[in-house]
PDB file of C-alpha atoms in Angstrom:
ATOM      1  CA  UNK A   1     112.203 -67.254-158.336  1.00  0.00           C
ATOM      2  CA  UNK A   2     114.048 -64.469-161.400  1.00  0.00           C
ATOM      3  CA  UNK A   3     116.011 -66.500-163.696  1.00  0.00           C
ATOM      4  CA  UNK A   4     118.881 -65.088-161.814  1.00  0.00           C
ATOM      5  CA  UNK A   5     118.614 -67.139-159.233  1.00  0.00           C
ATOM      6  CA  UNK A   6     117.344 -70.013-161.096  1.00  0.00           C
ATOM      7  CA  UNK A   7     120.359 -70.346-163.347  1.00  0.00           C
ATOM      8  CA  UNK A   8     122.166 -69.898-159.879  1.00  0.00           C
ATOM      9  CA  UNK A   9     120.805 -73.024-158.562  1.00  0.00           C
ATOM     10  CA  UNK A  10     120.815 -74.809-161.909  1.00  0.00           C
ATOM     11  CA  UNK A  11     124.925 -74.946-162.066  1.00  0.00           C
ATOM     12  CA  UNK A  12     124.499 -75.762-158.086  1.00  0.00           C
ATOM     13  CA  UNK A  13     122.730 -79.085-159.301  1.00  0.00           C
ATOM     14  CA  UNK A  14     124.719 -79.451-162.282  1.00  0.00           C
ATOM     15  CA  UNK A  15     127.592 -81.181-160.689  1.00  0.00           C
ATOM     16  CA  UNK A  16     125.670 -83.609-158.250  1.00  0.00           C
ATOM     17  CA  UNK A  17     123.552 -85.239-161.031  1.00  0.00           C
ATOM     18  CA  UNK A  18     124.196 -88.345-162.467  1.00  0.00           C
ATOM     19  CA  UNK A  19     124.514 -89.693-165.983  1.00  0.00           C
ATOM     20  CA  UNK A  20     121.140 -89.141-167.504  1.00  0.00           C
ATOM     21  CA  UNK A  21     119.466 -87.613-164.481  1.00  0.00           C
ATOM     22  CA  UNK A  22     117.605 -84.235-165.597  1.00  0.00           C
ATOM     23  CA  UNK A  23     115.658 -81.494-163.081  1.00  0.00           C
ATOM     24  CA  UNK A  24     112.038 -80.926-163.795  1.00  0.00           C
ATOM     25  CA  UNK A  25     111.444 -78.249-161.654  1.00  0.00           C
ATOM     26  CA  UNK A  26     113.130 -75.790-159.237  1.00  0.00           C
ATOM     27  CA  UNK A  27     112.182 -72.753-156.366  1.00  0.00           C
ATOM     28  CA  UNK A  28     112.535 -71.842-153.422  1.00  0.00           C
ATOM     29  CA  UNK A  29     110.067 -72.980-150.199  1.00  0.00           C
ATOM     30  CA  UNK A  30     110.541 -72.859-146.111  1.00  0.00           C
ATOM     31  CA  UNK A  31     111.046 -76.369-144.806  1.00  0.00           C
ATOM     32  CA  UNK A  32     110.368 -77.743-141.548  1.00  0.00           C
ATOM     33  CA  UNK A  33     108.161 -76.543-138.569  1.00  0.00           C
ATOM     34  CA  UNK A  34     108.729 -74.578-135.424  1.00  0.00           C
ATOM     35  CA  UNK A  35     106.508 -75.261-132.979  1.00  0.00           C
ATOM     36  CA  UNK A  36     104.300 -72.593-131.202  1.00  0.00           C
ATOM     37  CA  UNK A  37     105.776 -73.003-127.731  1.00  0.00           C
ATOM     38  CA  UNK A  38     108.891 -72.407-129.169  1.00  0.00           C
ATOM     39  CA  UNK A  39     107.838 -68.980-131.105  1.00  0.00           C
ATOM     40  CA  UNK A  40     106.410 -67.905-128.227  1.00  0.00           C
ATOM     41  CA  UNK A  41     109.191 -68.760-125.376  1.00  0.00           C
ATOM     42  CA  UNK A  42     112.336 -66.994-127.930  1.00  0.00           C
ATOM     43  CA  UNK A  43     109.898 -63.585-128.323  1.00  0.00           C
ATOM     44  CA  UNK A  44     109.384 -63.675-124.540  1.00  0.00           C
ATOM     45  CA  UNK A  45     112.703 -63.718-123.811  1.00  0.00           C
ATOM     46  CA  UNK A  46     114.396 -61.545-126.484  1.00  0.00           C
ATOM     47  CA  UNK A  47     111.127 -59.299-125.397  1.00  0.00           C
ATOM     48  CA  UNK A  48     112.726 -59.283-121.776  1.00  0.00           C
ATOM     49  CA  UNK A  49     116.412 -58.925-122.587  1.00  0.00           C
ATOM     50  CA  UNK A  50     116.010 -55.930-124.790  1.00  0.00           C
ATOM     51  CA  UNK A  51     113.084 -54.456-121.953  1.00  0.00           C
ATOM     52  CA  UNK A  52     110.826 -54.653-125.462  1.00  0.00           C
ATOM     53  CA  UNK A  53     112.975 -52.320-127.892  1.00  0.00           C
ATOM     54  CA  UNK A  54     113.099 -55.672-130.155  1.00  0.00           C
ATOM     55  CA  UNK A  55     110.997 -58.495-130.857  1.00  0.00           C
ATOM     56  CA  UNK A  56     111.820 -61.557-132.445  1.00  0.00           C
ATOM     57  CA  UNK A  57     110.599 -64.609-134.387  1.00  0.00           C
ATOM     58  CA  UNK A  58     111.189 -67.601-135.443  1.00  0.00           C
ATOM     59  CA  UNK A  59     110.815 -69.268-139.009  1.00  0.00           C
ATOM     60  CA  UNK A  60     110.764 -72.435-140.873  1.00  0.00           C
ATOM     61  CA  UNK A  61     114.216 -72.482-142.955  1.00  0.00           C
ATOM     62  CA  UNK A  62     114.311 -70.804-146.118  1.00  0.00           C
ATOM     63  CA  UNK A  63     116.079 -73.445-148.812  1.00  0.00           C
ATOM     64  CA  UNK A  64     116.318 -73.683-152.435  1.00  0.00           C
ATOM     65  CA  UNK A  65     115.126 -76.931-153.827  1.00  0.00           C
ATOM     66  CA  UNK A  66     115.170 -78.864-157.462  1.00  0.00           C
ATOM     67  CA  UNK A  67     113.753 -81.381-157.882  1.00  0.00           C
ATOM     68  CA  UNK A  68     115.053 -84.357-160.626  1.00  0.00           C
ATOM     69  CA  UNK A  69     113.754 -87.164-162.457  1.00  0.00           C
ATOM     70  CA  UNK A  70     115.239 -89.168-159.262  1.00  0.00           C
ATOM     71  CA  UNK A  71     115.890 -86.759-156.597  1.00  0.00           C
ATOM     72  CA  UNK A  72     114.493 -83.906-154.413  1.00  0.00           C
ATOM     73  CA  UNK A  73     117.707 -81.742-153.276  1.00  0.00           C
ATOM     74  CA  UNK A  74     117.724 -79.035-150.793  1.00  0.00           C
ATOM     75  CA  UNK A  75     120.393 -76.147-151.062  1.00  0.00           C
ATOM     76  CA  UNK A  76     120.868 -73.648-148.278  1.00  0.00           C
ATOM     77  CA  UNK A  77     118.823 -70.120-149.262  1.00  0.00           C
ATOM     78  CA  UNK A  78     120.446 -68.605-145.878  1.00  0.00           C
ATOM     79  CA  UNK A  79     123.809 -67.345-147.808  1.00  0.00           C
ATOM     80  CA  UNK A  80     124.609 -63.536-147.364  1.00  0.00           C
ATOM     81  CA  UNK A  81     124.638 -62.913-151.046  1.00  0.00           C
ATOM     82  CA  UNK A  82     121.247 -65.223-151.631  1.00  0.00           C
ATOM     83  CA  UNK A  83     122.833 -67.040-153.871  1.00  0.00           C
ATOM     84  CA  UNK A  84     122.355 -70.797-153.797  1.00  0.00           C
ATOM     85  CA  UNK A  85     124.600 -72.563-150.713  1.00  0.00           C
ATOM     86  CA  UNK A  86     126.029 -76.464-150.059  1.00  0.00           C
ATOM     87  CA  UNK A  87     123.877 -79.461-150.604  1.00  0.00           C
ATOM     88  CA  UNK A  88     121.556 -79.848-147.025  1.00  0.00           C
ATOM     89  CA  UNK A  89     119.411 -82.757-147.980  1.00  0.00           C
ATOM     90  CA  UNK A  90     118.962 -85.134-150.802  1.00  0.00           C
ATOM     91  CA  UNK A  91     115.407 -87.142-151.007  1.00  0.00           C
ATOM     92  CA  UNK A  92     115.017 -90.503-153.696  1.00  0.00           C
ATOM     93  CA  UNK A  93     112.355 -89.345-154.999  1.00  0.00           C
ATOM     94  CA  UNK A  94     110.569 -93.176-155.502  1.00  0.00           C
ATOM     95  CA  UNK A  95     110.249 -93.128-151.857  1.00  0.00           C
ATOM     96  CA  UNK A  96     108.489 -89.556-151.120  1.00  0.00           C
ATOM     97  CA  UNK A  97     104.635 -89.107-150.975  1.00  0.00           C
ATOM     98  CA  UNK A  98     102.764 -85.490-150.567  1.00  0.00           C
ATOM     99  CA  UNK A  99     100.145 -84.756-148.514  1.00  0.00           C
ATOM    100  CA  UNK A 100      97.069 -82.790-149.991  1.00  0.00           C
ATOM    101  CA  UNK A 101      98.188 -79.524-150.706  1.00  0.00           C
ATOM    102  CA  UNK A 102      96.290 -76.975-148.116  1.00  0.00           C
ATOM    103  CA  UNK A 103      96.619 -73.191-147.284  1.00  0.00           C
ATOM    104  CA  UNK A 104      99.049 -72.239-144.734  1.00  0.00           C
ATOM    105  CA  UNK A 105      98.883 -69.496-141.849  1.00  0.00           C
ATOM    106  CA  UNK A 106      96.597 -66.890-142.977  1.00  0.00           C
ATOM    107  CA  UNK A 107      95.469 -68.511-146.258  1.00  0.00           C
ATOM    108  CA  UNK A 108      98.108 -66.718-148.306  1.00  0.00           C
ATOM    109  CA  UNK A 109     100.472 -68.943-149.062  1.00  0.00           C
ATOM    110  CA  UNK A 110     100.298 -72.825-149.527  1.00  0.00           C
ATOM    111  CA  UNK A 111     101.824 -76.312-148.012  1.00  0.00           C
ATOM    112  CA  UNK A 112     102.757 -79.310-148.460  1.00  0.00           C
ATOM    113  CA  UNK A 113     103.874 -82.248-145.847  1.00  0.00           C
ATOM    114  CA  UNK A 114     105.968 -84.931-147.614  1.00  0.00           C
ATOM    115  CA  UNK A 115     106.647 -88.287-146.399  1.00  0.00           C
ATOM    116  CA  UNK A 116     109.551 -90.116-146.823  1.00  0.00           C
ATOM    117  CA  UNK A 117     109.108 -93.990-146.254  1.00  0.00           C
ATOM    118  CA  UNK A 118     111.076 -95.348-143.139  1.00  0.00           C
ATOM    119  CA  UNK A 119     110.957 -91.850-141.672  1.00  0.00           C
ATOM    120  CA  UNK A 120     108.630 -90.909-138.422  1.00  0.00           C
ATOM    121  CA  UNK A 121     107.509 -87.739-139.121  1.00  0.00           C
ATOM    122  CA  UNK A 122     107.349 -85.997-142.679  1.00  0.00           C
ATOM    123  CA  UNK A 123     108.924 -82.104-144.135  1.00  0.00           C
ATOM    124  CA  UNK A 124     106.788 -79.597-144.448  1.00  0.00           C
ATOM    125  CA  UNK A 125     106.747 -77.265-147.138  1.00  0.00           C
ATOM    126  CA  UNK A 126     105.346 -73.979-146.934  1.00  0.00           C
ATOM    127  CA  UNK A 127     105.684 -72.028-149.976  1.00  0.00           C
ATOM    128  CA  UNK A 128     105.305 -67.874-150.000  1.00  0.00           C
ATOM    129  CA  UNK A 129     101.869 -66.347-151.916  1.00  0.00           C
ATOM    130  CA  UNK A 130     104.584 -65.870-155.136  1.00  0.00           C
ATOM    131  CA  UNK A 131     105.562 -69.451-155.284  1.00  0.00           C
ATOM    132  CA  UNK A 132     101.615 -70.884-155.267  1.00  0.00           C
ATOM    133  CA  UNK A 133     102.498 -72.480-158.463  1.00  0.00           C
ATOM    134  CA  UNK A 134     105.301 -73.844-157.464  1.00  0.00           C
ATOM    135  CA  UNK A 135     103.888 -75.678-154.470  1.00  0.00           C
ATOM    136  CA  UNK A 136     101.480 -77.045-156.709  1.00  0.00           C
ATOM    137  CA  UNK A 137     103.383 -78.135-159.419  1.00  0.00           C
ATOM    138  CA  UNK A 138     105.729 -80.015-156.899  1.00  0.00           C
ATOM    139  CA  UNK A 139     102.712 -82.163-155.318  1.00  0.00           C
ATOM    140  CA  UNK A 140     101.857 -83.272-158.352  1.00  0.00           C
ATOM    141  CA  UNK A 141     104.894 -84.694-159.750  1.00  0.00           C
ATOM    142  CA  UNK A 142     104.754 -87.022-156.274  1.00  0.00           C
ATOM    143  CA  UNK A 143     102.755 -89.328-155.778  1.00  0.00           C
ATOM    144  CA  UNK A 144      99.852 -88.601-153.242  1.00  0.00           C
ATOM    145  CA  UNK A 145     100.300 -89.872-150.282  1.00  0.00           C
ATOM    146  CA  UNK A 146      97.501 -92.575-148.792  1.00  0.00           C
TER     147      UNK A 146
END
């Protein structure tokens, strides 16, 4: 992420932390899943709708996060001028775990599932081949999950 963007997202958090709360850390990852029935089923029918002039796809979320000596927050990255959006999702950061982190689709980039205790199923984050380091850094400032 350019230092832009980071100072961006840096007066984003500004306001939301609280006395003595300081961010360690901050980029930019997709979060969630989309299944592959789904993928396949919207570029079928975009596929037949346009008669195959456009084909379409369908992606994890794109969302800047920071993450705080107490907190993992989630901004929007969807804005039309990129810049960081509203507050989506705030995470206490004592009850988070990461997976292993592993390669995603095609080896070039890398994930991450965390796990939030009292929650069914965990967030994944999949992190583009520029923000390897990123992805890595952030597992290891959770604890592992068991």
């Amino acid at each position: 992420m350019n230092n832009r963007r980071r100072q961006q997202l840096l007066q984003s958090v500004a306001p939301l932390l609280t006395e003595g709360e300081q961010v360690e850390i901050t980029s930019v990852a997709k979060v969630g899943s989309v299944s592959a029935r789904r993928r396949v089923l919207t570029t079928a029918l975009v596929g037949a709708l346009t008669a195959g002039t456009v084909i379409a796809t369908v992606q994890p979320r794109p969302m800047y996060w920071a993450l705080t000596d107490r907190r993992l927050m989630f901004f929007d990255a969807s804005t039309m001028s990129g810049r960081p959006g509203k507050l989506l999702m705030s995470l206490p950061r004592q009850l988070m775990s990461a997976a292993p982190v592993k390669k995603a689709l095609l080896g070039l980039g890398l994930q991450t599932v965390l796990t939030v205790q009292g929650q069914e199923q965990g967030l994944k984050l999949t992190f583009p081949p520029a923000y390897k380091a990123a992805c890595r850094d952030l597992a290891s400032r959770i604890a592992v999950a068991a």
